[in-house]
PDB file of C-alpha atoms in Angstrom:
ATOM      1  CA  UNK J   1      31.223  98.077  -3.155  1.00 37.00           C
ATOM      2  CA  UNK J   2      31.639  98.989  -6.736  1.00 39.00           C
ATOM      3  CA  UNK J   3      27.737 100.964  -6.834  1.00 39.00           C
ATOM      4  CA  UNK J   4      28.722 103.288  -4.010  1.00 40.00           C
ATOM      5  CA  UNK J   5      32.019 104.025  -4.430  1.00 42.00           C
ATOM      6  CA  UNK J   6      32.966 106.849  -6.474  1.00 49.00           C
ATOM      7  CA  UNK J   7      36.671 106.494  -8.283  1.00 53.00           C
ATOM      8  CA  UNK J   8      39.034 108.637  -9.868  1.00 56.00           C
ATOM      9  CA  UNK J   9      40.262 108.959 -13.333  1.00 55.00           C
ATOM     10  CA  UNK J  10      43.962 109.599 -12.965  1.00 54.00           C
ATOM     11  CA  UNK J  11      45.990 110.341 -16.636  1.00 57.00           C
ATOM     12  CA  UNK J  12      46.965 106.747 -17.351  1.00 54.00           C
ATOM     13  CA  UNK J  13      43.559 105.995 -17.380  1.00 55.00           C
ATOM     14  CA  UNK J  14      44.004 103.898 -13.581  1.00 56.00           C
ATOM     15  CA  UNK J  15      41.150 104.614 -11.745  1.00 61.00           C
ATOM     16  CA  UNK J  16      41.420 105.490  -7.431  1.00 59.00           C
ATOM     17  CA  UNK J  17      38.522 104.592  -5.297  1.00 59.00           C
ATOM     18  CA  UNK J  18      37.314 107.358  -2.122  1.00 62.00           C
ATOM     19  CA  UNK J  19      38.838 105.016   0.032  1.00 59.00           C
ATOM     20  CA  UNK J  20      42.188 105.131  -1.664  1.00 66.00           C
ATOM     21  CA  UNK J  21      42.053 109.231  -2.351  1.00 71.00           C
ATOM     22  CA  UNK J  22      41.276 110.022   1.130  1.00 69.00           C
ATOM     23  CA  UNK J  23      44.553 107.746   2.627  1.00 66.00           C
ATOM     24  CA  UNK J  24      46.010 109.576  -0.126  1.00 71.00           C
ATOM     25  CA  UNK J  25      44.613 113.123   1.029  1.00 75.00           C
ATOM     26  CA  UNK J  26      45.365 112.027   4.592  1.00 72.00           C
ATOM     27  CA  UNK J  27      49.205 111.306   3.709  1.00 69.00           C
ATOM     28  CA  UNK J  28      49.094 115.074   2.285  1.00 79.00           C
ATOM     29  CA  UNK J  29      47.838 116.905   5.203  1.00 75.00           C
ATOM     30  CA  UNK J  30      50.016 115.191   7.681  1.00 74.00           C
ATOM     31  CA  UNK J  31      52.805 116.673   5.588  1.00 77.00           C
ATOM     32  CA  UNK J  32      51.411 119.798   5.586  1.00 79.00           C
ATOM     33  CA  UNK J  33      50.682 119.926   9.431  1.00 74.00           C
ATOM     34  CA  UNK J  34      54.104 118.498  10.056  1.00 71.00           C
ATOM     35  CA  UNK J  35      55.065 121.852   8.401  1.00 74.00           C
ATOM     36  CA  UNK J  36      52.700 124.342  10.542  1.00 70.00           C
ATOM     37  CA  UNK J  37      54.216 122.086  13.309  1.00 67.00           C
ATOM     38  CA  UNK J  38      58.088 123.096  12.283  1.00 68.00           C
ATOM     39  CA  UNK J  39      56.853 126.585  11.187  1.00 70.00           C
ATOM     40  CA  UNK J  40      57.673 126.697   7.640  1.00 73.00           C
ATOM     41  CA  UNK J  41      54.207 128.027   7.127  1.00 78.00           C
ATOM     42  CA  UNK J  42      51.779 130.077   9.264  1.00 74.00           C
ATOM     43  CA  UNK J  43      49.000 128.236   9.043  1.00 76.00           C
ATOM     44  CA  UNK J  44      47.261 124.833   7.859  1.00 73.00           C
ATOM     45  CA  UNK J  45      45.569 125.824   4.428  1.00 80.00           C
ATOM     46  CA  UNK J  46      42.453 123.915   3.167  1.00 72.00           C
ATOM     47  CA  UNK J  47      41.714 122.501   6.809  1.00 70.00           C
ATOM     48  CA  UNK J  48      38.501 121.845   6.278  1.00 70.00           C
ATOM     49  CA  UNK J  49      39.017 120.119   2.842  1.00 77.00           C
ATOM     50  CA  UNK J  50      37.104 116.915   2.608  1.00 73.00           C
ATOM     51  CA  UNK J  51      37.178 114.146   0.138  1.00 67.00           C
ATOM     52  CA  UNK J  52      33.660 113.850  -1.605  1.00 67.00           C
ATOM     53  CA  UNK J  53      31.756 111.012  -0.339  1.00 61.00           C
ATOM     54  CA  UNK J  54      33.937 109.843   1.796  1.00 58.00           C
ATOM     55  CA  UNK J  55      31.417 109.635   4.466  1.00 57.00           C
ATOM     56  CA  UNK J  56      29.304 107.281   3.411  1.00 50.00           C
ATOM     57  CA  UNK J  57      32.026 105.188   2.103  1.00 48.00           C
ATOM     58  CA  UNK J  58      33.242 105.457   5.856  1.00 51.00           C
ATOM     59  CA  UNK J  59      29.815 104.325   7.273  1.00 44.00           C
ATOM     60  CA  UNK J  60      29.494 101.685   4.551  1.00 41.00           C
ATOM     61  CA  UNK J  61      33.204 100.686   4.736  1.00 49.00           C
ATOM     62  CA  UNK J  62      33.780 100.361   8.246  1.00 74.00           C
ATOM     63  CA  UNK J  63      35.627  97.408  10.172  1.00 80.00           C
ATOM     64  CA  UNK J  64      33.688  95.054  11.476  1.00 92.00           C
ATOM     65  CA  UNK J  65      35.110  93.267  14.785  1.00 96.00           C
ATOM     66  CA  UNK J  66      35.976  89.952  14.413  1.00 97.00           C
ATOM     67  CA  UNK J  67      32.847  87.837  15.540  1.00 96.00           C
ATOM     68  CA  UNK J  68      33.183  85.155  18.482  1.00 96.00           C
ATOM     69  CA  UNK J  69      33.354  82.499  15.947  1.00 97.00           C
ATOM     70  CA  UNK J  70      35.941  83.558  13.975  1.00 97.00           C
ATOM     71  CA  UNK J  71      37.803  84.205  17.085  1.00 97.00           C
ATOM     72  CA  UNK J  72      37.410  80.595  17.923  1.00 96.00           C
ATOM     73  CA  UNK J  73      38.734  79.636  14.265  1.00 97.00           C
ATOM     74  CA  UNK J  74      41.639  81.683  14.708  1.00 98.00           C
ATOM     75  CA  UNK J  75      42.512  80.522  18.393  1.00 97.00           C
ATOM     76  CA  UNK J  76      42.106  76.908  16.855  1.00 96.00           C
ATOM     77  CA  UNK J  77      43.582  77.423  14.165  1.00 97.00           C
ATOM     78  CA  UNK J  78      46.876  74.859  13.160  1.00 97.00           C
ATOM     79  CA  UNK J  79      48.879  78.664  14.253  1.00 97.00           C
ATOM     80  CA  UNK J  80      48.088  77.800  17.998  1.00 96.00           C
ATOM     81  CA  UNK J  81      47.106  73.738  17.647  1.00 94.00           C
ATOM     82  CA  UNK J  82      50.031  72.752  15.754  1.00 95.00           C
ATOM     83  CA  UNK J  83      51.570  73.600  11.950  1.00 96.00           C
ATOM     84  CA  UNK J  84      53.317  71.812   9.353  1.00 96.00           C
ATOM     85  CA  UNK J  85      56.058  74.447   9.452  1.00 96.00           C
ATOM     86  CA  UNK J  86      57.114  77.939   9.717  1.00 95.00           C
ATOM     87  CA  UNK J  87      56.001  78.619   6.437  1.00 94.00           C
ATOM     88  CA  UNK J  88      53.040  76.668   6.398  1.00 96.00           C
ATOM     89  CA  UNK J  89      51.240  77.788   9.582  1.00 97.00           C
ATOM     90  CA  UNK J  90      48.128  77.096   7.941  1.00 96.00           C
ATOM     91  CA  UNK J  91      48.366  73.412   7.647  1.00 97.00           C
ATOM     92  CA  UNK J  92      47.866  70.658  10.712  1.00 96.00           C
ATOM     93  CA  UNK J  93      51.145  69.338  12.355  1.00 96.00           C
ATOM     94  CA  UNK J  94      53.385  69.018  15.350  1.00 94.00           C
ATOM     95  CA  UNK J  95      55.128  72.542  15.681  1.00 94.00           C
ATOM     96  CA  UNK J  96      53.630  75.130  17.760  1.00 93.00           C
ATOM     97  CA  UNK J  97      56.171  78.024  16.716  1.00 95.00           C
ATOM     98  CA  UNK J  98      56.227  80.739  19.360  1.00 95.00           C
ATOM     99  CA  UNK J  99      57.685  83.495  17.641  1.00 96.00           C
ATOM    100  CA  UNK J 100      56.151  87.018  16.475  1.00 97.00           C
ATOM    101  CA  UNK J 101      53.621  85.299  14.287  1.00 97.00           C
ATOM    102  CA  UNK J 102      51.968  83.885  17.518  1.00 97.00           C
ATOM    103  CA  UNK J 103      52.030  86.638  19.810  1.00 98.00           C
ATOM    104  CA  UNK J 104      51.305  89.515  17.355  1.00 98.00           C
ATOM    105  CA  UNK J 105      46.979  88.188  17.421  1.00 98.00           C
ATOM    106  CA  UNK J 106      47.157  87.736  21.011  1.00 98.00           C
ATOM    107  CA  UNK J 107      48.568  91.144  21.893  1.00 98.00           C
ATOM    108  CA  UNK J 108      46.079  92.770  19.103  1.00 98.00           C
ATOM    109  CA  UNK J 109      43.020  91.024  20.458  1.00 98.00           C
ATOM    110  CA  UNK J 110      44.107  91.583  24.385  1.00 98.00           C
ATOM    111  CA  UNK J 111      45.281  95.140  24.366  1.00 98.00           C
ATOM    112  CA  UNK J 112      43.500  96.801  21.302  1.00 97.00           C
ATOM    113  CA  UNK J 113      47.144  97.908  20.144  1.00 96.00           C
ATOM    114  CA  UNK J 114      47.239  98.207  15.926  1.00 95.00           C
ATOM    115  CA  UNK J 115      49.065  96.335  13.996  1.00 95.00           C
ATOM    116  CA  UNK J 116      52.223  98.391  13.435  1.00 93.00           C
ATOM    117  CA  UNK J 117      52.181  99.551  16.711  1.00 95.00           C
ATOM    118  CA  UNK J 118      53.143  96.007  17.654  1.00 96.00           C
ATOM    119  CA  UNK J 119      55.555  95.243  14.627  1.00 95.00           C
ATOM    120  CA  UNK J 120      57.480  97.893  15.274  1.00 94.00           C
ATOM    121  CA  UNK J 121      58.206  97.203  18.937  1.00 96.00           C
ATOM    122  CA  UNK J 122      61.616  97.124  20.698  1.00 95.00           C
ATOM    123  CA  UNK J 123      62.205  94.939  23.502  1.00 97.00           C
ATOM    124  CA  UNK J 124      63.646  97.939  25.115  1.00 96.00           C
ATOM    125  CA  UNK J 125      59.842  99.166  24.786  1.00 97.00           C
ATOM    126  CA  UNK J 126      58.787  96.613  27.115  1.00 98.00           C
ATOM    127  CA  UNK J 127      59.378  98.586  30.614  1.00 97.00           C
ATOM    128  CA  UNK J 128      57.877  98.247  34.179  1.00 97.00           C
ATOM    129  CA  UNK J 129      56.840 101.010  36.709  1.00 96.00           C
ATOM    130  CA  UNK J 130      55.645 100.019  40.500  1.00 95.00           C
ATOM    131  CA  UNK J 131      56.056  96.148  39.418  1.00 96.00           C
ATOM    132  CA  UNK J 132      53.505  96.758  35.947  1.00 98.00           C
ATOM    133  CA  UNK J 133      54.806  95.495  32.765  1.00 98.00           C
ATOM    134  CA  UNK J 134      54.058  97.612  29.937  1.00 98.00           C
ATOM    135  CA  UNK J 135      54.553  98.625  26.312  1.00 98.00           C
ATOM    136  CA  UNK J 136      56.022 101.891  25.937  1.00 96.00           C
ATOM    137  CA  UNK J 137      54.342 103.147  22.516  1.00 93.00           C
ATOM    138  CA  UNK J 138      56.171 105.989  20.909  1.00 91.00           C
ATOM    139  CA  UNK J 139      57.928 107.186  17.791  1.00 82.00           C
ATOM    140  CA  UNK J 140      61.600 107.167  17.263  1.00 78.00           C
ATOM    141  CA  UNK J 141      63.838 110.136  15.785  1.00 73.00           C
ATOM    142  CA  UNK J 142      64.920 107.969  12.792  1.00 73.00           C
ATOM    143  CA  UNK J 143      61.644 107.220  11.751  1.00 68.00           C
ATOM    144  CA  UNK J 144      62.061 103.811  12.236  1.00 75.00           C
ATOM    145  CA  UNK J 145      59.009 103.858  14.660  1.00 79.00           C
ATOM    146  CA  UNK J 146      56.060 105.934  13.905  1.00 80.00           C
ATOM    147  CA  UNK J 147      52.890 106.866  15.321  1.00 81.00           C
ATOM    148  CA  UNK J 148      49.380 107.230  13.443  1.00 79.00           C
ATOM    149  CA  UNK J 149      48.370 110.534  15.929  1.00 76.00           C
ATOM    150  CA  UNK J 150      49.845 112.291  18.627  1.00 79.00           C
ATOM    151  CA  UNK J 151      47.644 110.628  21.182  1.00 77.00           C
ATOM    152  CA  UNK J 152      48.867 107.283  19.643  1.00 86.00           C
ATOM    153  CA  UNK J 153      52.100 107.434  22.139  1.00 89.00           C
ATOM    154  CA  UNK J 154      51.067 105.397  25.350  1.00 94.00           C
ATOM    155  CA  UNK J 155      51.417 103.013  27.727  1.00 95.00           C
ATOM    156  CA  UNK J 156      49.856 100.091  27.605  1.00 97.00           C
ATOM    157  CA  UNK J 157      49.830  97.535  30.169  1.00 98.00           C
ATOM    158  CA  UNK J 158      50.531  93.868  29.719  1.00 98.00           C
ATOM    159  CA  UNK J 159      47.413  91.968  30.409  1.00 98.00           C
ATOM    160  CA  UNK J 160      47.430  89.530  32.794  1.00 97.00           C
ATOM    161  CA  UNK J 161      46.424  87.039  30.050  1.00 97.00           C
ATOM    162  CA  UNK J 162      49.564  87.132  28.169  1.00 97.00           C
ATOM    163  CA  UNK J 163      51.463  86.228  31.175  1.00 97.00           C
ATOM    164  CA  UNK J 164      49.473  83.185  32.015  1.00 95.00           C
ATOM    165  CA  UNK J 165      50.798  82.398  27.795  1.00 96.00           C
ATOM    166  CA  UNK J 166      54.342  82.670  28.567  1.00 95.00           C
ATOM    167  CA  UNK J 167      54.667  86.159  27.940  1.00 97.00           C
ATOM    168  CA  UNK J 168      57.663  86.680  30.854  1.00 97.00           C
ATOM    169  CA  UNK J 169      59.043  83.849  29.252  1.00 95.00           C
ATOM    170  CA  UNK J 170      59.105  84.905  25.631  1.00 96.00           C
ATOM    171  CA  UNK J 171      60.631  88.180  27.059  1.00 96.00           C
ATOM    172  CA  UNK J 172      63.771  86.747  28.057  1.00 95.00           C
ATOM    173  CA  UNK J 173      64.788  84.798  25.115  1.00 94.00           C
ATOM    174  CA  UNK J 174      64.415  88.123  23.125  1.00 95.00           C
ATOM    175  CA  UNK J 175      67.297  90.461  21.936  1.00 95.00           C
ATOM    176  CA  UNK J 176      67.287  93.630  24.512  1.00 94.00           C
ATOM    177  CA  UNK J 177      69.054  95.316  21.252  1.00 93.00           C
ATOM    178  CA  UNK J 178      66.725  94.429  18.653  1.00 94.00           C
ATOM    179  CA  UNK J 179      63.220  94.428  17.638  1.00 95.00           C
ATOM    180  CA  UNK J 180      61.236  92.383  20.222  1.00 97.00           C
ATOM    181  CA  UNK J 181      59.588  90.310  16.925  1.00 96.00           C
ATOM    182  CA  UNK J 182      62.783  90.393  14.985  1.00 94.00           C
ATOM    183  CA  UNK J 183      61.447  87.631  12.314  1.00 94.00           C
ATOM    184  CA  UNK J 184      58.452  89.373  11.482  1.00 94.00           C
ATOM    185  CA  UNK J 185      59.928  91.666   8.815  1.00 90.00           C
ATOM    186  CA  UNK J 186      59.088  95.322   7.904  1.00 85.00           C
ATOM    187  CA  UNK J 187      57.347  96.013   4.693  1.00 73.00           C
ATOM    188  CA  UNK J 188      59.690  97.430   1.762  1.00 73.00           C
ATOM    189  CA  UNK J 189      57.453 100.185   1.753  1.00 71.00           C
ATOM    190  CA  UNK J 190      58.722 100.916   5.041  1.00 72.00           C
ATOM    191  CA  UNK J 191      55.755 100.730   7.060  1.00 80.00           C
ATOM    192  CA  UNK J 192      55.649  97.966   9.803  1.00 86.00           C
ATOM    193  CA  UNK J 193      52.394  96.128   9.202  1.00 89.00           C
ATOM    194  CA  UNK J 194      52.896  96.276   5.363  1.00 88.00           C
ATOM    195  CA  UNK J 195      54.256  92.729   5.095  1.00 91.00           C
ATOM    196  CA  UNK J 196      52.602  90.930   8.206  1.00 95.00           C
ATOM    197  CA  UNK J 197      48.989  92.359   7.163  1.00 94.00           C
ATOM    198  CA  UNK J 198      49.412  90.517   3.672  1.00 93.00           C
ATOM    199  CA  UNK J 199      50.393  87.146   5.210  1.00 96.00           C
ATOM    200  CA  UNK J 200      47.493  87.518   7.369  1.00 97.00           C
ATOM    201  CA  UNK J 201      45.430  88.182   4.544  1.00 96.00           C
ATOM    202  CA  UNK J 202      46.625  84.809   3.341  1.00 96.00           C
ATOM    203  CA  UNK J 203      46.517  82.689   6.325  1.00 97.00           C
ATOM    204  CA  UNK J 204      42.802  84.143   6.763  1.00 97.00           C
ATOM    205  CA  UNK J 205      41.964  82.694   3.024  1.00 97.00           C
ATOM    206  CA  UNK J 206      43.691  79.478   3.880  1.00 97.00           C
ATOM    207  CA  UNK J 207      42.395  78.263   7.580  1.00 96.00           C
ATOM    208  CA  UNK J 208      38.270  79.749   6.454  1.00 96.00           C
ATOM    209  CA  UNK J 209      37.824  82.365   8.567  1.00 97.00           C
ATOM    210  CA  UNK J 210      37.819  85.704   6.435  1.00 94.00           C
ATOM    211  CA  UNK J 211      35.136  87.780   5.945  1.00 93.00           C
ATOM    212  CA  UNK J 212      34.912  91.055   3.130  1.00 88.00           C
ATOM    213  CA  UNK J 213      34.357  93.514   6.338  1.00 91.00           C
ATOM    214  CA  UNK J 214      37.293  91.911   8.895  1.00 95.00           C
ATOM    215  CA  UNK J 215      40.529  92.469   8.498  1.00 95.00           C
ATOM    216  CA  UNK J 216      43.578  92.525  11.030  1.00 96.00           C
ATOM    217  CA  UNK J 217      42.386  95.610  12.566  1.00 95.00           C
ATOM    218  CA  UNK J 218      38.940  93.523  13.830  1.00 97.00           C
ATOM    219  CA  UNK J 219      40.905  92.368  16.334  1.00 97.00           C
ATOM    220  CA  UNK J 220      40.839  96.510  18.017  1.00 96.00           C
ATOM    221  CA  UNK J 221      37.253  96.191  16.804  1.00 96.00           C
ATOM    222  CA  UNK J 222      37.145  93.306  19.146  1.00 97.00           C
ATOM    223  CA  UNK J 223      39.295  94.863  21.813  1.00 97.00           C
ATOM    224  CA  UNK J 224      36.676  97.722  22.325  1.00 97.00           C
ATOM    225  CA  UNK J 225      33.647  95.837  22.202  1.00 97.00           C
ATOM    226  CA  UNK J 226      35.467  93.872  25.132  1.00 97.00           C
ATOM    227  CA  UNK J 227      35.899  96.961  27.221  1.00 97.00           C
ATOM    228  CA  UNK J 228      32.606  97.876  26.843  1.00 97.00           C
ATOM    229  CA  UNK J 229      31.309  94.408  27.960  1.00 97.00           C
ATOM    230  CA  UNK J 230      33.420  94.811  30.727  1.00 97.00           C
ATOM    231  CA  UNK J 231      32.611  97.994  32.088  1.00 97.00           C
ATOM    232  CA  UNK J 232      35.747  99.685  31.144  1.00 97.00           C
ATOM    233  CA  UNK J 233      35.331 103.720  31.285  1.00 95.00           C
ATOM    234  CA  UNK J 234      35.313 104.850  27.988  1.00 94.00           C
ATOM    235  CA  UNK J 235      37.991 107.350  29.231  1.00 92.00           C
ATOM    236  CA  UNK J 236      40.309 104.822  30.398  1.00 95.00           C
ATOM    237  CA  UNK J 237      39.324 102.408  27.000  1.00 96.00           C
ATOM    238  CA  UNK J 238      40.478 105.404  24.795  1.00 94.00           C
ATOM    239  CA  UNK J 239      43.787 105.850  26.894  1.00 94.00           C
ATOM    240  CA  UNK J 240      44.698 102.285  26.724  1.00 96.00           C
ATOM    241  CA  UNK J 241      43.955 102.006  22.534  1.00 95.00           C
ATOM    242  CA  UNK J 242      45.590 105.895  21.895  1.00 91.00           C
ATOM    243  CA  UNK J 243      42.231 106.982  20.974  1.00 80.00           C
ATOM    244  CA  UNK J 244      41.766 110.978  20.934  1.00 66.00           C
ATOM    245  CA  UNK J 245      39.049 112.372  23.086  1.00 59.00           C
ATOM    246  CA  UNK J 246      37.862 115.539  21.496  1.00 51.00           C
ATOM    247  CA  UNK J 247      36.023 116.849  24.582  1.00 50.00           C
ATOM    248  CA  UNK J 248      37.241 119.896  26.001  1.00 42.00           C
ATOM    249  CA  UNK J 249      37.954 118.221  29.905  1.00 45.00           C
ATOM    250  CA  UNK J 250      39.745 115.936  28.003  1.00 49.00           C
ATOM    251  CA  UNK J 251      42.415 118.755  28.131  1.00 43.00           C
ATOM    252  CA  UNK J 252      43.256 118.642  31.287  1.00 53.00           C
ATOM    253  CA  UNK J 253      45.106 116.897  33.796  1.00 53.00           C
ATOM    254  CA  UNK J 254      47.571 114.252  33.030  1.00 66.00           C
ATOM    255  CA  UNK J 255      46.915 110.607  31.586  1.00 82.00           C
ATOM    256  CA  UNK J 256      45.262 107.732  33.402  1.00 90.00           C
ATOM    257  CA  UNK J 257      48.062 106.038  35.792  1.00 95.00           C
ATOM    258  CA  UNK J 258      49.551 102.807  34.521  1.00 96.00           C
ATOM    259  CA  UNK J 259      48.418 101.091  37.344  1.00 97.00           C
ATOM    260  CA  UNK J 260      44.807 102.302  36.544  1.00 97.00           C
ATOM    261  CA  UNK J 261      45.075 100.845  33.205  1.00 97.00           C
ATOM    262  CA  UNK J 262      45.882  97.631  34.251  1.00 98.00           C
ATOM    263  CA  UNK J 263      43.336  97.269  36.170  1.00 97.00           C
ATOM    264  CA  UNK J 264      41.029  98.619  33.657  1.00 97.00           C
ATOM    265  CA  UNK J 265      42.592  95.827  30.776  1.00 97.00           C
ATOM    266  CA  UNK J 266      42.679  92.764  32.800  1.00 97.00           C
ATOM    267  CA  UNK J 267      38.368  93.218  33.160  1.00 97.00           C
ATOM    268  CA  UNK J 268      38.359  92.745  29.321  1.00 97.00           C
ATOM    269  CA  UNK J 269      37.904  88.740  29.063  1.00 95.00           C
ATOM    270  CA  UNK J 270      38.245  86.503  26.024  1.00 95.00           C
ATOM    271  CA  UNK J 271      36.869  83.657  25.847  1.00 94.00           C
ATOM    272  CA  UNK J 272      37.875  82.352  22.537  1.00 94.00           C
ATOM    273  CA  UNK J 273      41.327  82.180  24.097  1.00 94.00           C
ATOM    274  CA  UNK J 274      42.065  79.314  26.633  1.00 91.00           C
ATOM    275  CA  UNK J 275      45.288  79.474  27.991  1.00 89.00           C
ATOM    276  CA  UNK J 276      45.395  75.405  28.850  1.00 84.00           C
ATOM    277  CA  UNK J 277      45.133  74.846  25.557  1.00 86.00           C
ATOM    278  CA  UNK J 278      47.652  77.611  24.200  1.00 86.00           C
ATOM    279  CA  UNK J 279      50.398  77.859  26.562  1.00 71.00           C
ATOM    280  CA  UNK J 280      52.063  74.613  24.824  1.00 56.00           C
ATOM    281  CA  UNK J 281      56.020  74.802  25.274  1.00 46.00           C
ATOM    282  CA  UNK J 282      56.865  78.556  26.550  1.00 40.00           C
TER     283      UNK J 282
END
């Protein structure tokens, strides 16, 4: 990457790479926006504004999905076959540990949700409608819970999957008060994948199964190449992952019915998970 990518001489001499200036750049205009938004000024300045080369590091950059084999070496990894411990989930043992560690991949991979998205649940986010389980994405007032774009807040069914894991189960053992993943902490930076994206990182280094273009966010890489294998409209694929739809009918009308998207999510199949193999003690 270092012959393509253009850095940044800040005044310490530290050097920023495209990639790093346009999350940077990206930070500023949401602040901006969020003041067009509240009206402390007319109108967004510099709209247009783009970060030079940032394009090609984009199409050079990108996420790759995570491939069918590393799927497998994730699904078979010590994490869902047996650990030493909690804190050494890479190694072989006895414990299968059913806590946010363990469900956070499976929910990523089965419903295309991102990473903070799922941190940052409540279990009081977890709600049903016409006997449909579903994740109730939105943002809080406190901050607490944010979303990356307006059309981020969603519902999102429970696949039928997660269920056949012990997903009912897990649901009643949690805290109706709390954070539905309460031992999976929040980054000191205050964002909610911060801390469980770098133990990933780690735990990808240890079991063998990292790549330099996968990361975490494969696993919605993943998610939409399974919709598309599937058949899923791309219409109702967008609605269940929060993706924006910049065409003008798009507009209209109201979102997809949750009922309609759970039909839509339980066509996506996986088969590097086996729930025989995975259910283990629920």
């Amino acid at each position: 990457m270092r012959d393509h990518v253009a850095t940044l001489k800040m005044a310490n001499g530290e050097t920023v790479s495209i990639v790093t200036q346009e999350k940077y750049f990206r930070f500023f205009k949401a602040l901006i926006r969020w003041g067009v938004d509240e009206a402390h000024i007319p109108t967004m300045p510099g709209e247009k504004i783009k970060i030079a080369g940032a394009s090609k590091v984009k199409s050079i950059d990108q996420r790759r999905p995570y491939s069918p084999d590393q799927l497998k070496a994730i699904f078979g990894s010590p994490l869902y076959t047996g650990c030493e411990s909690v804190v050494r989930r890479h190694k072989p043992g006895s414990k299968v540990i059913r806590d946010g560690y363990w469900w956070t991949p499976l929910i990523a991979l089965t419903t295309g949700m991102r990473l903070g998205e799922i941190i940052q649940l409540d279990t009081a986010d977890v709600k049903e409608e016409g006997g449909i389980t579903y994740f109730d994405i939105t943002k809080s007032e406190d901050g607490t819970k944010r979303l990356k774009t307006a059309s981020s807040a969603r519902r999102v069914p429970v696949p039928a999957i997660l269920f056949d894991l012990g997903f009912a189960e897990m649901l009643k053992r949690a805290d109706p008060k709390r954070r539905l993943f309460e031992e999976v902490e929040i980054g000191k930076t205050g964002f909610p994948s911060h801390a469980f994206s770098k133990w990933w990182g780690r735990f990808a280094r240890s079991v063998g199964f990292q790549e330099d273009r996968t990361a975490f966010h494969s696993f919605r890489h993943a998610f939409a190449d399974g919709c598309r294998d599937a058949g899923v409209p791309d219409a109702l694929a967008k609605a269940v992952m929060g993706h924006t739809d910049g065409s003008v009918h798009a507009l209209y009308g109201s979102k997809p019915p949750v009922a309609l998207l759970k039909e839509a999510i339980d066509r996506v199949k996986f088969p590097a998970i086996d729930p025989k193999k995975l259910v283990g003690k629920a």
